[in-house]
């Protein structure tokens, strides 16, 4: 699941760099990065966990929605990480969903959670039947317990995925199944967190069918499972989202017993920067960054002399000095955003000259010519 990069418009790029046109990048090749990572849960207890990457998702339960992953604290510590600037990136979490009816270890008989809290029920009024109204209360109760009783620190500041799979208990009543899922989503929303759906299109169809999600799931992102290769997972980025108005945010594939995840369309992408100005002593050089995305990237600049960083030259512009004469100047541009691997691209290098020295050479040549 996800550790959390659309295109900066040409106009915005121009505004950032002082550029006045965009034709220079019309046909420029685009480089990009991709956010990848892993999800873990109770089956990984006692095992070496994979190296933390851009995406980290931790299972809250131990197979069913009423249980707790015994390694939850350890795995959250694995998934939570700090960026170089000290920003805390919290792991996403996922929770099991179900609609077990009277076969479960608890089933509501009123619009009240297992812990005794009242539930505002958009599916009707629960009286103990295996219907949508009671399924909603069941889901809400399970979701509330996941948030408050499982030990998920900073629960409101994490992204929650609802794991919808056929291996859990479901009813033949697909509207009731959807109500249970929506109840969980509503409880997590009430705690201040956002939710998405983890499933495969086939399993989602078997469990929910053509039942129409309400506003609580409208626009929820999808995490598509089922692939066995990276290429197969990437192909799933083009799948239809599981909920109306949503999008496929992430895909999963399983290889050598490890769950791998890759974000769809959130890497940093950009075109090679272009130097502008005369490469002469005292004449400022600026950088045109071209088209980068997504919107909201932070840019860092490192100017180099013959491939070696120039001390303190980290602004969008650089004025060559006499020390640069006869060398080649270039700039490295790094675009970054929290949750995505940064992308660094380097401009072509240009040779620096000194107009004063050139003029002296011209004057000397003229003097020698007249002396003859």
Coordinates of C-alpha atoms in Angstrom, one line a residue:
X1 CA 0.0 0.0 0.0
X2 CA 1.0 3.6 -0.1
X3 CA 3.6 6.0 0.9
X4 CA 2.7 8.9 -1.0
X5 CA 3.8 12.5 -7.4
X6 CA 0.2 16.0 -12.8
X7 CA 2.0 18.2 -15.0
X8 CA 3.2 21.7 -14.1
X9 CA 1.9 23.8 -17.0
X10 CA 4.3 25.3 -19.4
X11 CA 3.0 28.7 -18.3
X12 CA 3.8 27.9 -14.7
X13 CA 7.3 26.5 -15.7
X14 CA 7.9 29.8 -17.4
X15 CA 6.8 31.8 -14.4
X16 CA 9.1 29.8 -12.2
X17 CA 12.2 30.3 -14.4
X18 CA 11.5 33.6 -16.2
X19 CA 11.1 31.7 -19.4
X20 CA 8.9 33.3 -22.2
X21 CA 8.2 30.3 -24.4
X22 CA 7.7 26.5 -24.4
X23 CA 8.8 25.4 -27.9
X24 CA 12.2 24.3 -26.6
X25 CA 10.5 21.3 -24.8
X26 CA 7.8 20.5 -27.3
X27 CA 9.5 17.3 -28.4
X28 CA 11.8 16.8 -25.4
X29 CA 11.9 13.3 -24.0
X30 CA 10.4 12.9 -20.6
X31 CA 12.1 11.1 -17.7
X32 CA 10.1 9.9 -14.6
X33 CA 10.3 8.1 -11.3
X34 CA 7.9 5.6 -9.9
X35 CA 6.8 5.1 -6.3
X36 CA 7.1 1.5 -5.2
X37 CA 7.0 -0.5 -1.9
X38 CA 5.4 -3.3 0.0
X39 CA 2.6 -4.3 2.3
X40 CA 2.9 -6.5 5.3
X41 CA 0.7 -8.0 8.0
X42 CA 0.5 -10.8 10.5
X43 CA 1.9 -13.5 8.1
X44 CA 5.2 -11.6 8.2
X45 CA 5.4 -11.8 12.0
X46 CA 8.8 -13.0 13.1
X47 CA 10.2 -12.7 9.5
X48 CA 12.6 -10.2 8.1
X49 CA 10.6 -7.3 6.6
X50 CA 11.4 -5.9 3.2
X51 CA 13.4 -2.7 2.9
X52 CA 11.2 0.3 3.3
X53 CA 10.6 2.1 0.0
X54 CA 8.2 4.9 -1.0
X55 CA 5.1 2.8 -0.2
X56 CA 4.5 1.1 3.1
X57 CA 1.2 -0.5 4.1
X58 CA 0.5 -2.5 7.3
X59 CA -2.4 -4.8 8.0
X60 CA -4.3 -4.0 11.2
X61 CA -6.1 -7.3 11.6
X62 CA -5.0 -11.0 11.9
X63 CA -7.2 -12.3 9.1
X64 CA -10.7 -11.1 10.2
X65 CA -12.1 -7.8 11.1
X66 CA -12.5 -8.6 14.8
X67 CA -8.8 -9.6 15.4
X68 CA -5.6 -7.7 15.9
X69 CA -2.3 -8.2 14.1
X70 CA 0.1 -9.3 16.9
X71 CA 3.0 -7.6 15.2
X72 CA 1.1 -4.3 14.5
X73 CA 3.3 -2.0 16.6
X74 CA 6.5 -3.5 15.1
X75 CA 5.3 -3.3 11.6
X76 CA 4.0 0.3 12.0
X77 CA 7.4 1.2 13.2
X78 CA 8.8 -0.4 10.1
X79 CA 6.5 1.5 7.8
X80 CA 6.7 4.9 9.4
X81 CA 9.7 6.8 8.2
X82 CA 11.2 10.3 8.0
X83 CA 12.3 12.2 5.0
X84 CA 15.7 13.9 4.8
X85 CA 14.1 17.1 6.0
X86 CA 12.5 15.5 9.0
X87 CA 9.0 15.1 7.7
X88 CA 7.2 12.0 9.1
X89 CA 5.6 9.8 6.5
X90 CA 3.1 7.5 8.1
X91 CA 2.5 4.0 6.7
X92 CA -1.0 3.4 5.3
X93 CA -3.0 0.6 7.0
X94 CA -5.5 -1.9 5.7
X95 CA -8.4 -3.6 7.5
X96 CA -10.5 -6.7 6.8
X97 CA -14.1 -6.3 5.8
X98 CA -16.9 -8.9 6.0
X99 CA -20.7 -9.3 6.4
X100 CA -21.0 -12.5 8.4
X101 CA -24.5 -12.2 9.6
X102 CA -25.5 -14.4 12.5
X103 CA -22.4 -16.6 11.8
X104 CA -20.1 -13.9 13.3
X105 CA -19.1 -13.7 16.9
X106 CA -21.4 -10.6 17.2
X107 CA -24.3 -9.2 15.2
X108 CA -26.2 -6.0 16.1
X109 CA -29.8 -6.0 17.1
X110 CA -30.2 -2.2 17.1
X111 CA -28.5 0.9 15.7
X112 CA -25.8 0.6 18.4
X113 CA -22.2 -0.5 18.0
X114 CA -20.7 -3.4 20.0
X115 CA -19.2 -0.8 22.3
X116 CA -22.6 0.8 22.9
X117 CA -22.3 3.9 20.7
X118 CA -25.3 5.0 18.7
X119 CA -25.1 4.8 14.9
X120 CA -26.8 7.1 12.4
X121 CA -28.0 4.5 9.9
X122 CA -28.6 5.6 6.3
X123 CA -29.5 1.9 5.4
X124 CA -32.6 1.9 7.6
X125 CA -33.2 0.7 11.1
X126 CA -31.5 -2.4 12.5
X127 CA -33.6 -4.9 14.4
X128 CA -31.3 -7.9 14.3
X129 CA -32.0 -9.2 10.8
X130 CA -29.4 -10.1 8.2
X131 CA -30.2 -7.1 6.1
X132 CA -28.5 -4.0 4.9
X133 CA -29.5 -1.9 8.0
X134 CA -27.8 -4.3 10.4
X135 CA -24.9 -4.9 8.1
X136 CA -24.2 -1.2 8.1
X137 CA -24.1 -1.2 11.9
X138 CA -21.9 -4.2 11.9
X139 CA -19.4 -2.6 9.5
X140 CA -19.5 0.7 11.5
X141 CA -18.8 -1.1 14.7
X142 CA -15.9 -3.0 13.2
X143 CA -14.5 0.1 11.7
X144 CA -14.8 2.0 15.0
X145 CA -13.0 -0.8 16.8
X146 CA -10.2 -0.8 14.2
X147 CA -9.6 2.9 14.7
X148 CA -9.9 2.9 18.5
X149 CA -9.0 -0.5 19.9
X150 CA -6.3 -2.1 17.7
X151 CA -3.4 0.1 18.6
X152 CA -3.1 2.1 15.4
X153 CA -1.2 5.3 16.4
X154 CA -2.0 8.5 14.6
X155 CA -5.0 6.7 13.2
X156 CA -6.6 9.9 11.9
X157 CA -3.4 10.8 10.0
X158 CA -3.1 7.6 8.1
X159 CA -4.8 6.4 4.9
X160 CA -7.0 3.4 5.5
X161 CA -7.7 0.7 2.9
X162 CA -10.7 -1.6 3.2
X163 CA -9.7 -5.1 2.2
X164 CA -12.6 -6.6 0.2
X165 CA -11.9 -10.3 -0.6
X166 CA -14.0 -13.4 -1.1
X167 CA -12.1 -15.3 1.5
X168 CA -14.0 -13.4 4.2
X169 CA -17.6 -14.0 5.1
X170 CA -20.3 -12.5 2.9
X171 CA -24.0 -12.7 2.3
X172 CA -25.8 -13.4 -1.0
X173 CA -27.4 -10.0 -0.5
X174 CA -24.9 -7.7 -2.3
X175 CA -26.6 -4.6 -1.1
X176 CA -26.1 -5.7 2.5
X177 CA -22.4 -6.5 1.7
X178 CA -22.0 -3.0 0.4
X179 CA -23.7 -1.6 3.4
X180 CA -21.2 -3.4 5.7
X181 CA -18.3 -1.9 3.7
X182 CA -19.9 1.6 3.8
X183 CA -20.4 1.3 7.5
X184 CA -16.7 0.7 8.0
X185 CA -15.8 3.6 5.8
X186 CA -18.2 5.9 7.7
X187 CA -16.7 5.0 11.0
X188 CA -13.1 5.6 9.7
X189 CA -14.3 8.9 8.2
X190 CA -15.8 9.8 11.5
X191 CA -12.4 9.4 13.1
X192 CA -10.9 11.9 10.6
X193 CA -9.2 9.5 8.1
X194 CA -9.7 8.8 4.4
X195 CA -10.4 5.4 2.9
X196 CA -9.9 3.4 -0.3
X197 CA -10.8 0.0 -1.5
X198 CA -8.4 -3.0 -1.9
X199 CA -9.8 -5.8 -4.1
X200 CA -9.8 -7.2 -7.6
X201 CA -12.5 -6.3 -10.1
X202 CA -13.7 -9.9 -10.0
X203 CA -14.0 -10.1 -6.2
X204 CA -15.6 -6.7 -6.0
X205 CA -18.2 -7.8 -8.5
X206 CA -18.9 -11.0 -6.7
X207 CA -19.3 -9.3 -3.3
X208 CA -20.9 -6.0 -4.3
X209 CA -22.2 -6.6 -7.8
X210 CA -24.2 -3.7 -9.3
X211 CA -25.1 -2.3 -5.9
X212 CA -24.3 1.5 -6.1
X213 CA -22.0 2.9 -3.5
X214 CA -23.3 6.0 -1.7
X215 CA -21.5 9.2 -1.0
X216 CA -19.3 7.7 1.7
X217 CA -17.4 5.6 -1.0
X218 CA -17.9 7.8 -4.0
X219 CA -14.5 8.9 -5.3
X220 CA -12.7 6.5 -3.0
X221 CA -9.4 5.4 -4.7
X222 CA -8.8 1.8 -5.7
X223 CA -5.9 -0.5 -4.9
X224 CA -6.0 -3.4 -7.4
X225 CA -4.6 -6.8 -6.5
X226 CA -4.3 -10.0 -8.4
X227 CA -1.2 -9.7 -10.5
X228 CA 1.8 -12.0 -10.3
X229 CA 4.3 -9.8 -12.2
X230 CA 5.2 -6.1 -12.2
X231 CA 4.1 -5.8 -15.8
X232 CA 0.8 -7.3 -14.9
X233 CA 0.3 -5.0 -12.0
X234 CA 1.2 -1.9 -14.1
X235 CA -1.4 -3.1 -16.7
X236 CA -4.0 -2.9 -13.9
X237 CA -3.3 0.8 -13.5
X238 CA -5.6 1.1 -16.6
X239 CA -8.4 -0.9 -14.9
X240 CA -11.7 0.8 -14.1
X241 CA -11.9 2.1 -10.5
X242 CA -14.0 0.1 -8.1
X243 CA -16.1 3.0 -7.0
X244 CA -17.8 5.9 -8.9
X245 CA -15.6 8.9 -9.3
X246 CA -12.5 7.1 -8.0
X247 CA -9.3 6.2 -9.7
X248 CA -6.8 3.4 -9.5
X249 CA -4.2 4.8 -7.1
X250 CA -2.1 1.7 -6.6
X251 CA -1.6 -1.9 -7.8
X252 CA -0.1 -5.0 -6.2
X253 CA 1.7 -8.1 -7.4
X254 CA 3.0 -11.0 -5.4
X255 CA 6.3 -12.5 -6.2
X256 CA 8.4 -14.9 -4.2
X257 CA 6.0 -14.6 -1.3
X258 CA 6.4 -10.9 -1.0
X259 CA 3.6 -8.3 -1.7
X260 CA 4.9 -5.6 -4.0
X261 CA 3.1 -2.3 -4.6
X262 CA 3.4 0.4 -7.2
X263 CA 1.6 3.7 -7.4
X264 CA -0.2 4.6 -10.6
X265 CA 0.8 7.9 -12.1
X266 CA 2.3 9.6 -9.0
X267 CA 6.0 9.6 -9.8
X268 CA 7.9 12.8 -10.6
X269 CA 8.4 13.4 -14.3
X270 CA 10.2 16.1 -16.2
X271 CA 12.2 17.2 -19.2
X272 CA 15.9 18.0 -19.3
X273 CA 16.6 21.6 -18.2
X274 CA 18.0 24.1 -20.7
X275 CA 20.5 26.9 -19.9
X276 CA 19.7 30.4 -21.1
X277 CA 22.0 33.3 -21.5
X278 CA 25.5 33.9 -22.7
X279 CA 28.2 31.8 -21.1
X280 CA 30.4 34.7 -20.3
X281 CA 32.0 36.1 -17.2
X282 CA 29.6 38.5 -15.5
X283 CA 26.6 37.5 -17.6
X284 CA 23.9 35.6 -15.6
X285 CA 22.8 32.1 -16.7
X286 CA 19.3 31.0 -15.9
X287 CA 17.6 27.6 -16.2
X288 CA 14.4 26.7 -18.1
X289 CA 13.1 23.6 -16.4
X290 CA 10.7 22.7 -19.2
X291 CA 7.6 20.7 -18.2
X292 CA 7.5 18.8 -14.9
X293 CA 4.8 17.2 -12.9
X294 CA 2.8 16.8 -10.9
X295 CA 1.8 20.2 -9.7
X296 CA 3.3 21.3 -6.5
X297 CA 6.9 20.0 -6.9
X298 CA 9.8 21.6 -5.0
X299 CA 12.9 22.3 -7.1
X300 CA 16.5 22.2 -6.0
X301 CA 19.4 23.4 -8.2
X302 CA 23.1 22.5 -8.1
X303 CA 25.4 24.3 -10.6
X304 CA 28.5 22.3 -11.7
X305 CA 31.9 23.2 -13.1
X306 CA 33.3 20.4 -15.2
X307 CA 30.9 18.1 -13.4
X308 CA 31.9 19.2 -9.9
X309 CA 29.4 21.1 -7.8
X310 CA 30.2 24.7 -7.4
X311 CA 30.2 25.7 -3.7
X312 CA 27.0 27.7 -2.7
X313 CA 25.7 27.7 -6.3
X314 CA 22.2 26.5 -5.6
X315 CA 19.9 29.2 -7.0
X316 CA 17.9 29.1 -10.2
X317 CA 20.5 31.5 -11.7
X318 CA 24.3 31.5 -11.8
X319 CA 26.7 34.2 -12.9
X320 CA 30.1 32.9 -14.2
X321 CA 33.3 34.3 -12.7
X322 CA 36.8 34.3 -14.0
X323 CA 37.3 31.0 -12.3
X324 CA 34.9 29.5 -14.8
X325 CA 36.8 30.6 -17.9
X326 CA 37.7 27.6 -20.0
X327 CA 35.5 25.3 -18.0
X328 CA 32.0 23.8 -18.8
X329 CA 29.1 24.9 -16.7
X330 CA 25.9 22.8 -16.2
X331 CA 23.0 22.7 -13.7
X332 CA 21.4 19.7 -12.0
X333 CA 17.6 20.2 -11.3
X334 CA 15.9 18.0 -8.8
X335 CA 12.1 17.9 -8.6
X336 CA 10.6 16.4 -5.4
X337 CA 7.4 15.9 -3.6
X338 CA 6.6 14.1 -0.3
X339 CA 5.7 10.5 -1.1
X340 CA 7.5 10.1 -4.4
X341 CA 11.1 9.4 -5.4
X342 CA 12.8 12.6 -6.5
X343 CA 14.0 13.0 -10.1
X344 CA 17.3 14.7 -11.0
X345 CA 18.1 15.8 -14.6
X346 CA 21.2 17.7 -15.8
X347 CA 21.4 20.3 -18.5
X348 CA 23.9 20.2 -21.3
X349 CA 27.2 21.8 -20.3
X350 CA 28.4 25.0 -22.0
X351 CA 31.9 26.5 -22.2
X352 CA 32.5 29.8 -20.4
X353 CA 34.5 32.6 -22.0
X354 CA 35.7 36.1 -20.8
X355 CA 34.6 39.0 -23.1
X356 CA 37.4 41.2 -21.6
X357 CA 40.1 38.6 -22.4
X358 CA 38.6 38.1 -25.9
X359 CA 38.7 41.9 -26.5
X360 CA 42.3 42.1 -25.3
X361 CA 43.2 39.3 -27.8
X362 CA 41.4 41.2 -30.5
X363 CA 43.2 44.4 -29.7
X364 CA 46.6 42.6 -29.6
X365 CA 45.9 41.0 -33.0
X366 CA 45.0 44.4 -34.4
X367 CA 48.2 46.0 -33.0
X368 CA 50.3 43.2 -34.4
X369 CA 48.7 43.7 -37.8
X370 CA 49.3 47.4 -37.8
X371 CA 52.9 46.9 -36.6
X372 CA 53.6 45.0 -39.7

